[in-house]
Coordinates of C-alpha atoms in Angstrom, one line a residue:
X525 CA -26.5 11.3 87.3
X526 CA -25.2 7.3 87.0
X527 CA -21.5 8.3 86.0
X528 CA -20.0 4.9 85.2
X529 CA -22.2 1.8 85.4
X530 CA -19.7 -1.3 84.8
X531 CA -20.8 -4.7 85.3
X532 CA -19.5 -7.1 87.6
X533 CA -18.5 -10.5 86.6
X534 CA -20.8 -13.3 87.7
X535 CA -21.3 -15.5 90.5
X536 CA -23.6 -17.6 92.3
X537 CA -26.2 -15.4 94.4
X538 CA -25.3 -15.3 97.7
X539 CA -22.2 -15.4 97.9
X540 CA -19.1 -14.1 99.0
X541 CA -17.6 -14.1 95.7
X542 CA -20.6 -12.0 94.6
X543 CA -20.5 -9.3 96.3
X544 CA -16.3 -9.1 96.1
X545 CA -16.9 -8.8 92.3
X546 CA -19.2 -5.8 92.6
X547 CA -16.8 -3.8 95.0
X548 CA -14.3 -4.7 92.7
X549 CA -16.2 -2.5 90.2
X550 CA -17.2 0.6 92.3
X551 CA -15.1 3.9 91.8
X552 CA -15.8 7.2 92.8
X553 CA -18.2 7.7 89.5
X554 CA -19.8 4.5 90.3
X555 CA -23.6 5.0 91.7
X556 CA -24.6 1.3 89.7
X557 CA -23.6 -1.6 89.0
X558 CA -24.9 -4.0 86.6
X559 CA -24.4 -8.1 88.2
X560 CA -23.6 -10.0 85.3
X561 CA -26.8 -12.7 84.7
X562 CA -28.5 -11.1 88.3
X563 CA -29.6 -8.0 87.8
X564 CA -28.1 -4.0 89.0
X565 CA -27.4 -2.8 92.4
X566 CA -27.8 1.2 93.1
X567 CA -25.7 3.7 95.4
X568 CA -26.8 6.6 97.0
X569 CA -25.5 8.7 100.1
X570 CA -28.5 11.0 99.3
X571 CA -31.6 8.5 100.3
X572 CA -33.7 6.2 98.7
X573 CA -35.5 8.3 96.4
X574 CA -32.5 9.4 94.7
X575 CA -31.3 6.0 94.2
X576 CA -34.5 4.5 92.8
X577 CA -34.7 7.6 90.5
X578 CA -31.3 6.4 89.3
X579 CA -32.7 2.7 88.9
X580 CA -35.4 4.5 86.5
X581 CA -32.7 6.3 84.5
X582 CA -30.7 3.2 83.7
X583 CA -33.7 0.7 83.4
X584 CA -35.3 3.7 80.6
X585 CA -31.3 3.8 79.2
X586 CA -31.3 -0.2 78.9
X587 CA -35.2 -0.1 77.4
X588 CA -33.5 2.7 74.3
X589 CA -30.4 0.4 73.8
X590 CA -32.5 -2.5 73.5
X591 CA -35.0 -0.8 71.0
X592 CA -32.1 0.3 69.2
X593 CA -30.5 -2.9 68.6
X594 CA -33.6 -4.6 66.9
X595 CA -33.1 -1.7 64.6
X596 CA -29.4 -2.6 63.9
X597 CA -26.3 -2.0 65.1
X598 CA -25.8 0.6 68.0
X599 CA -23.3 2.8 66.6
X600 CA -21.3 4.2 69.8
X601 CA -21.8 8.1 70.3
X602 CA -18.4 10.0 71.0
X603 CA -16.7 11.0 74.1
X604 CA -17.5 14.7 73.5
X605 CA -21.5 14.3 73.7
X606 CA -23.6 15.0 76.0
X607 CA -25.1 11.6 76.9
X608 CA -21.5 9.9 76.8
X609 CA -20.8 12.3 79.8
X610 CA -23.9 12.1 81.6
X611 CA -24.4 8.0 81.5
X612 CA -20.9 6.6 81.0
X613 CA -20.3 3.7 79.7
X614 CA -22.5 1.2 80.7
X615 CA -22.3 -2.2 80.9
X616 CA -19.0 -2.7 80.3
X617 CA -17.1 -5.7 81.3
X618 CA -14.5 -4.9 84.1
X619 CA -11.6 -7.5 84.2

């Protein structure tokens, strides 16, 4: 449903520089981005309800990473499982 969900490097809101850093992100699996120290922007060509639907996956993802992490470390799940293909790899740092 996301696919890939990088995160673009930060910049001051606004601006140019901004939004160059999230296109700079976006792929053909890309349907979110996460704006490093802002917040995440969502893609859809299918409508709004799709898209916010998508906000509600990743925002209940982040919620189970975060309640994870005050348990310990987050140990990564491998490429074969189900989740790893569904969700991707978010919020990772794209150079």
């Amino acid at each position: 449903m996301l696919g890939r969900v990088p995160t673009a490097r930060y910049a001051p809101p606004g601006t140019h520089e901004l939004a160059e850093n999230v296109v700079r992100v976006v792929g053909n699996e890309t349907s979110a981005v996460l704006m490093a120290h802002h917040g995440v922007v969502v893609f859809s060509s299918v409508g709004i309800d799709d898209a916010y639907a998508k906000l509600e996956v990743l925002d209940s993802y982040c919620h189970m990473l975060l309640g994870a992490a005050r348990l310990g470390r987050i140990e990564p799940i491998g490429d074969g499982d189900y989740a790893t293909r569904r969700l991707g790899a978010v919020g990772t740092q794209e150079t």
